[in-house]
PDB file as gemmi writes it, atoms N, CA and C in Angstrom:
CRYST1    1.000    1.000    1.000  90.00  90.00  90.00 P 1                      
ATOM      1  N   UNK A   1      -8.407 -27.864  19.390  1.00  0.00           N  
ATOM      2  CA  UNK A   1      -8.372 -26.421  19.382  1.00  0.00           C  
ATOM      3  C   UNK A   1      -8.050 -25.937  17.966  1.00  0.00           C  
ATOM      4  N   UNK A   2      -9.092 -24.804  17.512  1.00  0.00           N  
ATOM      5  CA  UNK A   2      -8.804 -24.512  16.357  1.00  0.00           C  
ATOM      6  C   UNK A   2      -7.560 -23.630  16.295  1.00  0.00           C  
ATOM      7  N   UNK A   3      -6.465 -23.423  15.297  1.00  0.00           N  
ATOM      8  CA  UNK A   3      -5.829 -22.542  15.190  1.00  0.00           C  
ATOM      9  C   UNK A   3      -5.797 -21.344  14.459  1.00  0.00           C  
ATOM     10  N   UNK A   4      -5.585 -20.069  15.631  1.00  0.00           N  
ATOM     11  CA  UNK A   4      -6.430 -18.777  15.098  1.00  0.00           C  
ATOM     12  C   UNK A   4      -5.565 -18.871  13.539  1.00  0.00           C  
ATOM     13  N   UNK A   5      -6.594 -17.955  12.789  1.00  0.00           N  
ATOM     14  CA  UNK A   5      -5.529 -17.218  11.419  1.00  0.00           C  
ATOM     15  C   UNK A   5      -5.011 -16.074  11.518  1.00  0.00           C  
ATOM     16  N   UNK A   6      -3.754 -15.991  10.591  1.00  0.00           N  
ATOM     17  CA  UNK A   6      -3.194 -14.964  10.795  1.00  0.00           C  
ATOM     18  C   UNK A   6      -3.907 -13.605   9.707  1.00  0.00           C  
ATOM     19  N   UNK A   7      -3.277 -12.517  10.114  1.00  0.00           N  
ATOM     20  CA  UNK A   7      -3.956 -11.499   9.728  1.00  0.00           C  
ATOM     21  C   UNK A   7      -4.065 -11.933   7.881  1.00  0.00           C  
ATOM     22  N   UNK A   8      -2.560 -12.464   7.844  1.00  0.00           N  
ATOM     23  CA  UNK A   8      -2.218 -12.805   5.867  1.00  0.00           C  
ATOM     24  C   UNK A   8      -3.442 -13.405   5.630  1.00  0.00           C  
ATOM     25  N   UNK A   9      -4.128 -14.594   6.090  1.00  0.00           N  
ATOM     26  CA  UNK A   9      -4.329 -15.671   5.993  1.00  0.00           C  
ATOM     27  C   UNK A   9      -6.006 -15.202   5.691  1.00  0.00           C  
ATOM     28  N   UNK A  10      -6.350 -14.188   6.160  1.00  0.00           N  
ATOM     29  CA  UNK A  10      -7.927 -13.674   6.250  1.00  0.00           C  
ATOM     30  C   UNK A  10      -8.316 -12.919   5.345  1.00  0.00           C  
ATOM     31  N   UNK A  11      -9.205 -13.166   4.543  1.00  0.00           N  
ATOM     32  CA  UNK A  11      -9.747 -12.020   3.596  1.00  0.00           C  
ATOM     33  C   UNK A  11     -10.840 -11.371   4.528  1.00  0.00           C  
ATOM     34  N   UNK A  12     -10.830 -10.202   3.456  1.00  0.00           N  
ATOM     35  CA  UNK A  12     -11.886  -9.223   3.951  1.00  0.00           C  
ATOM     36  C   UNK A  12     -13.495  -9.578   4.143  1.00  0.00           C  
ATOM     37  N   UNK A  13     -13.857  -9.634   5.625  1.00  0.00           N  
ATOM     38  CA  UNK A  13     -15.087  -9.455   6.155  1.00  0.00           C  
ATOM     39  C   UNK A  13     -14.737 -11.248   6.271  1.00  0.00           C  
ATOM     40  N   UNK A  14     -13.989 -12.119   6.434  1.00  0.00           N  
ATOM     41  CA  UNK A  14     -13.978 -13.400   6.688  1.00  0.00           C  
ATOM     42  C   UNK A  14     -14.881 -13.790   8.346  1.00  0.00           C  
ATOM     43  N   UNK A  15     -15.707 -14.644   8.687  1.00  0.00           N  
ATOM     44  CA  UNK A  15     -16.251 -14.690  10.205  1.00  0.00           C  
ATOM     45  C   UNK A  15     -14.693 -15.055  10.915  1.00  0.00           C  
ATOM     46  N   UNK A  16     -13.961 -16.176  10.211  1.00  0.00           N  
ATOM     47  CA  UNK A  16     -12.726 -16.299  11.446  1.00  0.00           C  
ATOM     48  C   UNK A  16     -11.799 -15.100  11.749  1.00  0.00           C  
ATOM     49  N   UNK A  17     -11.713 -14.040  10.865  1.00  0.00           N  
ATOM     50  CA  UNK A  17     -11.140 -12.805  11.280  1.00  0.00           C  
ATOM     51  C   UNK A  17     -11.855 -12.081  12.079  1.00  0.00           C  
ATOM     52  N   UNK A  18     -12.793 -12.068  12.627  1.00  0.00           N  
ATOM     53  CA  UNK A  18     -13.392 -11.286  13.504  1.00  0.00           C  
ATOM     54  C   UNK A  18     -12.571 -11.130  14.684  1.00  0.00           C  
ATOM     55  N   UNK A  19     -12.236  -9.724  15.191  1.00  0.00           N  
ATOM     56  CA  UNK A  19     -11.477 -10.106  16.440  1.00  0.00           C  
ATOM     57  C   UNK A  19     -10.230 -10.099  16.897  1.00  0.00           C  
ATOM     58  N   UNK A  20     -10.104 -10.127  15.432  1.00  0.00           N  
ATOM     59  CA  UNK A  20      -8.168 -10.150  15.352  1.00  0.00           C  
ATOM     60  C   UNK A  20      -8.106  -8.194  14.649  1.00  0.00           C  
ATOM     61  N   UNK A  21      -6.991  -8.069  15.523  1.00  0.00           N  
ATOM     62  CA  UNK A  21      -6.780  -6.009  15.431  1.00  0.00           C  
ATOM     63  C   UNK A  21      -6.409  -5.671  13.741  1.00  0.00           C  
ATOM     64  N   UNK A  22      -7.155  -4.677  13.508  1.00  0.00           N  
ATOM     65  CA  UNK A  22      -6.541  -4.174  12.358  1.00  0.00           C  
ATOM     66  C   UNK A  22      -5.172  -3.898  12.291  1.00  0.00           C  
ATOM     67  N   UNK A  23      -4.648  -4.189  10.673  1.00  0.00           N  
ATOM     68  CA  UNK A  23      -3.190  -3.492  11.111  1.00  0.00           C  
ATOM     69  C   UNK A  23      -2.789  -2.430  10.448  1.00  0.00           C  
ATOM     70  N   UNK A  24      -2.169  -1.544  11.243  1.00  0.00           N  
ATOM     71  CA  UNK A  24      -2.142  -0.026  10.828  1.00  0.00           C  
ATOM     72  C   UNK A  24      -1.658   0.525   9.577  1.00  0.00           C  
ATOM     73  N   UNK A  25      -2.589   1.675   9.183  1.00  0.00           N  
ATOM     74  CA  UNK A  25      -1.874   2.068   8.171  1.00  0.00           C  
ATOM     75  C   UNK A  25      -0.808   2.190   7.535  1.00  0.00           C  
ATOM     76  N   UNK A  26      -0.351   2.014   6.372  1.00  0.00           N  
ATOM     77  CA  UNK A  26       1.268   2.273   5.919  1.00  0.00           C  
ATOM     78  C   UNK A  26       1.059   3.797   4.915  1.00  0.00           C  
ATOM     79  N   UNK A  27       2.276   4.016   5.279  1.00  0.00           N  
ATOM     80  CA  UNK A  27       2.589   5.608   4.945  1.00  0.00           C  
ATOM     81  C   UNK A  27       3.704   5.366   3.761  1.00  0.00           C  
ATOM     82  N   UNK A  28       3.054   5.422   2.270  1.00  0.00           N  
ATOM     83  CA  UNK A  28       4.177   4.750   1.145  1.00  0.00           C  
ATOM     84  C   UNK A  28       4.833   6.206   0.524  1.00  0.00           C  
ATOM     85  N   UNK A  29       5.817   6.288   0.134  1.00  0.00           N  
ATOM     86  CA  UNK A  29       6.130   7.295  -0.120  1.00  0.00           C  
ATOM     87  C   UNK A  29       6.637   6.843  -2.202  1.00  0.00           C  
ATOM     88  N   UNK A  30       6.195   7.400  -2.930  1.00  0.00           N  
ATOM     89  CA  UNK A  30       6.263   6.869  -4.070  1.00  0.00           C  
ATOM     90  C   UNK A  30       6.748   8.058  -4.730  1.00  0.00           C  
ATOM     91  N   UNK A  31       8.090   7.471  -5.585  1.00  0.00           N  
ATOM     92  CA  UNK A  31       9.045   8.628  -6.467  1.00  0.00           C  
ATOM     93  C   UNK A  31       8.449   7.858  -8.460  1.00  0.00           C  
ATOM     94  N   UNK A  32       8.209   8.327  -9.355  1.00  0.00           N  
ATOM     95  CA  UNK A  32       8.236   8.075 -10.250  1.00  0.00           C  
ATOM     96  C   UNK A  32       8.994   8.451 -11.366  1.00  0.00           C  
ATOM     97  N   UNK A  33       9.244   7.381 -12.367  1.00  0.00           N  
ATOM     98  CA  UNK A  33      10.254   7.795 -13.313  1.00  0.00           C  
ATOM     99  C   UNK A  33      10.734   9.281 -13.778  1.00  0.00           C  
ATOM    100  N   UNK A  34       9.101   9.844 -13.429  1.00  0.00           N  
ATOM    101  CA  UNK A  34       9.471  11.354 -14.085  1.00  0.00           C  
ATOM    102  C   UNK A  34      10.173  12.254 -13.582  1.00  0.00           C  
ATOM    103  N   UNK A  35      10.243  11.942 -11.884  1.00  0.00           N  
ATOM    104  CA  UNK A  35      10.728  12.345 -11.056  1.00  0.00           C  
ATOM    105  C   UNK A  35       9.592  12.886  -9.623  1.00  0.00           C  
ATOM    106  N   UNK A  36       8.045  12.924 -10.277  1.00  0.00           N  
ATOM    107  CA  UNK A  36       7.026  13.356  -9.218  1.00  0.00           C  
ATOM    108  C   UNK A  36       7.448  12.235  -8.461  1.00  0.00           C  
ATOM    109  N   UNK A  37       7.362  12.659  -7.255  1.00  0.00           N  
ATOM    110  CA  UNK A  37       7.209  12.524  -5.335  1.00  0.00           C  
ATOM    111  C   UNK A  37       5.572  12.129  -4.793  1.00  0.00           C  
ATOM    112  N   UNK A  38       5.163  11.343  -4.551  1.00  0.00           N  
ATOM    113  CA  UNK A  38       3.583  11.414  -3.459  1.00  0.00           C  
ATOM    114  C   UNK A  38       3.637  10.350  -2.428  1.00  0.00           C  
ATOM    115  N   UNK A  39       3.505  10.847  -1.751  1.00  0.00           N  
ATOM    116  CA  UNK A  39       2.796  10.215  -0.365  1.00  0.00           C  
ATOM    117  C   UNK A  39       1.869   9.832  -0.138  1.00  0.00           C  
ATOM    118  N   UNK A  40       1.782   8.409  -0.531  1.00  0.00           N  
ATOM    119  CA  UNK A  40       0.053   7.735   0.192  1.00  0.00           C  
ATOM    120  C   UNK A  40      -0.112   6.971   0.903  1.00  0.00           C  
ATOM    121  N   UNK A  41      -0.987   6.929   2.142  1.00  0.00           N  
ATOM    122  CA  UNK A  41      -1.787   6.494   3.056  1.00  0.00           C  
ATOM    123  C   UNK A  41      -2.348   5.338   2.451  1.00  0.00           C  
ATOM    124  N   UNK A  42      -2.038   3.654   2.846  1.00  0.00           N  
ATOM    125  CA  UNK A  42      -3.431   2.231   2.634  1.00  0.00           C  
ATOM    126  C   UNK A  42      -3.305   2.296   3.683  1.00  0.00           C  
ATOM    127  N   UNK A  43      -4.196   1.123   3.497  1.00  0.00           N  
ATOM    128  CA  UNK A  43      -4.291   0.238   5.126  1.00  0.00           C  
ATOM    129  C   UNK A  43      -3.834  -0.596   4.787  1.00  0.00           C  
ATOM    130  N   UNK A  44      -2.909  -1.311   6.265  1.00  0.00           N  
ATOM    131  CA  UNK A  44      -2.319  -2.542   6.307  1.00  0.00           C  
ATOM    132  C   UNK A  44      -2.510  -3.106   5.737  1.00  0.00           C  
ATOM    133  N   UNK A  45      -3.616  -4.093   5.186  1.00  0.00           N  
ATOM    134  CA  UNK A  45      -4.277  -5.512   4.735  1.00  0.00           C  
ATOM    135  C   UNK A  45      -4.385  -4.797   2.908  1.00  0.00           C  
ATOM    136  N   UNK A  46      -3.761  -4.137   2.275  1.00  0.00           N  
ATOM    137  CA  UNK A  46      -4.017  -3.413   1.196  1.00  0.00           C  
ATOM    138  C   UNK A  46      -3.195  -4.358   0.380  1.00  0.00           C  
ATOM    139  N   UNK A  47      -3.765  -5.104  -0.583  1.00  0.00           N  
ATOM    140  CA  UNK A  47      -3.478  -5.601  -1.627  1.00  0.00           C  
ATOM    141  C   UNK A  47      -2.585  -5.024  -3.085  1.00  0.00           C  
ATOM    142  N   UNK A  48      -1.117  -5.873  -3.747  1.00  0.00           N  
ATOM    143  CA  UNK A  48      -0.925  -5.159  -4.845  1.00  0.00           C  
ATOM    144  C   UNK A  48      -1.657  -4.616  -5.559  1.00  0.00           C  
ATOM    145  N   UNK A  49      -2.569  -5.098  -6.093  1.00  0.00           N  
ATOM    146  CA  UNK A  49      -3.510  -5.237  -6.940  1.00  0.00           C  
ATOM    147  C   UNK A  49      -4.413  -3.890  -6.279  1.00  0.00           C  
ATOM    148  N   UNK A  50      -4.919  -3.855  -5.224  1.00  0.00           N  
ATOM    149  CA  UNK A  50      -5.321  -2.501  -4.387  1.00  0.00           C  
ATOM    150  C   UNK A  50      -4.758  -1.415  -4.527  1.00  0.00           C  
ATOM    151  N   UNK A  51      -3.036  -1.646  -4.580  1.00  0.00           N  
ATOM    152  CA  UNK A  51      -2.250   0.070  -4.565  1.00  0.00           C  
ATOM    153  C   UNK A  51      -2.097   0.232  -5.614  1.00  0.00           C  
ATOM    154  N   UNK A  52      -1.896  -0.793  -7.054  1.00  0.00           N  
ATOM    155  CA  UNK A  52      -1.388  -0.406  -8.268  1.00  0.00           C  
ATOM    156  C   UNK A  52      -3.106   0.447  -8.797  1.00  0.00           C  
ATOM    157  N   UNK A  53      -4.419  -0.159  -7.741  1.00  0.00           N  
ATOM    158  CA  UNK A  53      -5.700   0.558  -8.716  1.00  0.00           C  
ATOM    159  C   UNK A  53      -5.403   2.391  -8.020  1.00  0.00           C  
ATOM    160  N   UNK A  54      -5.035   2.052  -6.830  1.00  0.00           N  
ATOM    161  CA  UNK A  54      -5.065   3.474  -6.124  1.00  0.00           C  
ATOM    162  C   UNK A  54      -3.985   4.242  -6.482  1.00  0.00           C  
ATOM    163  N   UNK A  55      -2.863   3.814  -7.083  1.00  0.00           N  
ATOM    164  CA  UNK A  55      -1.796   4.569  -8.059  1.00  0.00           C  
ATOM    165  C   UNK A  55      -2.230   4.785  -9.252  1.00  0.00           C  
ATOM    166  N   UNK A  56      -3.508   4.396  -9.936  1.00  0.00           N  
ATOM    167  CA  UNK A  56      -3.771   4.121 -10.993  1.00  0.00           C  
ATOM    168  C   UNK A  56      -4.340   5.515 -11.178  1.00  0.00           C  
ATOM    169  N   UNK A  57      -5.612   5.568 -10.326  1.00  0.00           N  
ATOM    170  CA  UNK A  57      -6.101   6.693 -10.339  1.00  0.00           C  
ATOM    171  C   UNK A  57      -5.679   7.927 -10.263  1.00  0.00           C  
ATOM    172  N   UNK A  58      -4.774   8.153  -8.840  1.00  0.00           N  
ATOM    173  CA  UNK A  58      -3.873   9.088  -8.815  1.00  0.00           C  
ATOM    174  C   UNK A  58      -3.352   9.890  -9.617  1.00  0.00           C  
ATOM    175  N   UNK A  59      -2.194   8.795 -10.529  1.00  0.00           N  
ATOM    176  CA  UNK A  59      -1.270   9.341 -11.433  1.00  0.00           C  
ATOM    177  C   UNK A  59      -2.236   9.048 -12.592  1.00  0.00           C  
ATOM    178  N   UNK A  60      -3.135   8.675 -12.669  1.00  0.00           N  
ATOM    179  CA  UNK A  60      -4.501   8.875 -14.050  1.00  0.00           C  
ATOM    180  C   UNK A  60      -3.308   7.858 -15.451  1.00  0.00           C  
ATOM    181  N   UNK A  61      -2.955   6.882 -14.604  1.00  0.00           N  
ATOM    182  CA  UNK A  61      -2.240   5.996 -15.657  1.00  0.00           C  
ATOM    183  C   UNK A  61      -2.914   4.578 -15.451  1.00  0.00           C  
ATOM    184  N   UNK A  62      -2.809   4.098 -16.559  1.00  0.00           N  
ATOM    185  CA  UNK A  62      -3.484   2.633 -16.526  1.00  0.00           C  
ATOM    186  C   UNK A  62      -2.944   1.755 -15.983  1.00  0.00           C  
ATOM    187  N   UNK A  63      -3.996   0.884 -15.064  1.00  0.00           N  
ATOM    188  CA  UNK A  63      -2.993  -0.008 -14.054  1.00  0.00           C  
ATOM    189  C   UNK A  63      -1.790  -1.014 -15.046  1.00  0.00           C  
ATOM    190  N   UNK A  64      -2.338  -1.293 -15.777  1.00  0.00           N  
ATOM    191  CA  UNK A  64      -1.562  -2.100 -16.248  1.00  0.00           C  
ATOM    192  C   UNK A  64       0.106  -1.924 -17.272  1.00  0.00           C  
ATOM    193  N   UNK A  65       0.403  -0.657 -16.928  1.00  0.00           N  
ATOM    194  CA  UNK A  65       1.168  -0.159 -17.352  1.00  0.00           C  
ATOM    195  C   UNK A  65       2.801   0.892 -16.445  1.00  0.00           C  
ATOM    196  N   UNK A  66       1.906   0.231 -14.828  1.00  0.00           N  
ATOM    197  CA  UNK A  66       2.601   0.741 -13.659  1.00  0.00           C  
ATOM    198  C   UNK A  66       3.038  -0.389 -13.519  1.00  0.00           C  
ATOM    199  N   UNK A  67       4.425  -0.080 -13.215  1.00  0.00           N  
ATOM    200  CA  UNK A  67       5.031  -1.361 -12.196  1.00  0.00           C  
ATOM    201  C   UNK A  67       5.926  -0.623 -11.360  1.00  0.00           C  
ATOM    202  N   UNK A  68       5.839  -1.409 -10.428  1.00  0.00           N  
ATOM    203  CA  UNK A  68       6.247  -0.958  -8.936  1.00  0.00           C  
ATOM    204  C   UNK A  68       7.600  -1.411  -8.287  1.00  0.00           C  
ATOM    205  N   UNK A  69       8.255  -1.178  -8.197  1.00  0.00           N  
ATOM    206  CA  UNK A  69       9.415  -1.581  -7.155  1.00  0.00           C  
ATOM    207  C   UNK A  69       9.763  -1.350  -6.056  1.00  0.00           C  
ATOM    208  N   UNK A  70      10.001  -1.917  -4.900  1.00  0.00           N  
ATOM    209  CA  UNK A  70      10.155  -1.539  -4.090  1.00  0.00           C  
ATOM    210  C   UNK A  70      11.639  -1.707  -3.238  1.00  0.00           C  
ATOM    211  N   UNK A  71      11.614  -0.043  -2.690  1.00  0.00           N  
ATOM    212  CA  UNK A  71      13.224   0.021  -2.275  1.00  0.00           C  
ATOM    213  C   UNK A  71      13.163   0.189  -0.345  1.00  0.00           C  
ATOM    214  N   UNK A  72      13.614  -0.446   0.460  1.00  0.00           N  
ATOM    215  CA  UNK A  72      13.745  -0.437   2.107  1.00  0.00           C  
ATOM    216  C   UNK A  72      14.364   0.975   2.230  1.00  0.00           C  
ATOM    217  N   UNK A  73      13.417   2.113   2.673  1.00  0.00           N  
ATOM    218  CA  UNK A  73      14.446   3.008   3.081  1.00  0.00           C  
ATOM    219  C   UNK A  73      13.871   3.214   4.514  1.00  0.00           C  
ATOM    220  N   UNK A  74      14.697   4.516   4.938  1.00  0.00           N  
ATOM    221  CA  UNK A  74      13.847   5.516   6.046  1.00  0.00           C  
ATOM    222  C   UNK A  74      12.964   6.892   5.423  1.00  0.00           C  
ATOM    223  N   UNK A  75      12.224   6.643   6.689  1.00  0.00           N  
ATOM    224  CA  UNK A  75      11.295   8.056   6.481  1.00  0.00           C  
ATOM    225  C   UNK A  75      12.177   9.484   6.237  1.00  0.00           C  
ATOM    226  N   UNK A  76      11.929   9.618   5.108  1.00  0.00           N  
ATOM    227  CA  UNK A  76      12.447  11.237   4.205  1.00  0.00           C  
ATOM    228  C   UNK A  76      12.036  12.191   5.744  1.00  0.00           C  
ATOM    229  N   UNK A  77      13.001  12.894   5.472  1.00  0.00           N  
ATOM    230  CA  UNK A  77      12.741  14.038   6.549  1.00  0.00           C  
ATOM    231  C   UNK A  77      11.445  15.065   6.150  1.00  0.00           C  
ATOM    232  N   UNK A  78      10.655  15.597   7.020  1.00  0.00           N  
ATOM    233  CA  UNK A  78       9.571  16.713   5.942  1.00  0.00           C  
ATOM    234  C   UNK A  78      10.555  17.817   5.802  1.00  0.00           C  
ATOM    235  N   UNK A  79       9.982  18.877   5.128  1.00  0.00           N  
ATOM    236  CA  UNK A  79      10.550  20.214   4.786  1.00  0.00           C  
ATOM    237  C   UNK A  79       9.950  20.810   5.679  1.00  0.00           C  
ATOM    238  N   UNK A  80      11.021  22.412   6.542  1.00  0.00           N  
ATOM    239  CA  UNK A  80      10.647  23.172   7.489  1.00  0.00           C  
ATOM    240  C   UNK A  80       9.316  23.909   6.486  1.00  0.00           C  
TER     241      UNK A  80                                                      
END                                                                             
């Protein structure tokens, strides 16, 4: 019996990933040195290399000049 792969384990459009559920979007909430705030939407399976190009664009800064850290919080409350 083969053993399935895990979602990590599969690149994109792989035949043995067929089948196995997408996994849901993540909701990143990103503060920068300057102090700007944004909220962005990947998808699960979204690569560093994926969010630093999609931060790249965003904040119109060169990928290679973002670095990222990441802090465990909770979801910020919205504003009334």
């Amino acid at each position: 019996m083969d053993p399935q792969p895990s979602a990590r384990s599969c690149s994109r459009g792989a035949p043995a990933c067929e089948g196995l559920p997408a996994e849901p979007p993540m909701n990143l909430y990103i503060h920068t040195t300057t102090g700007a705030r944004y909220e962005l939407s990947v998808p699960g399976e979204e690569t560093v290399e994926g969010l630093k190009r999609r931060l790249s664009q965003r904040l119109k800064v060169p990928k290679e000049r973002l670095a990222l850290l990441h802090k465990e919080s909770r979801i910020p409350p919205r504003s009334p």
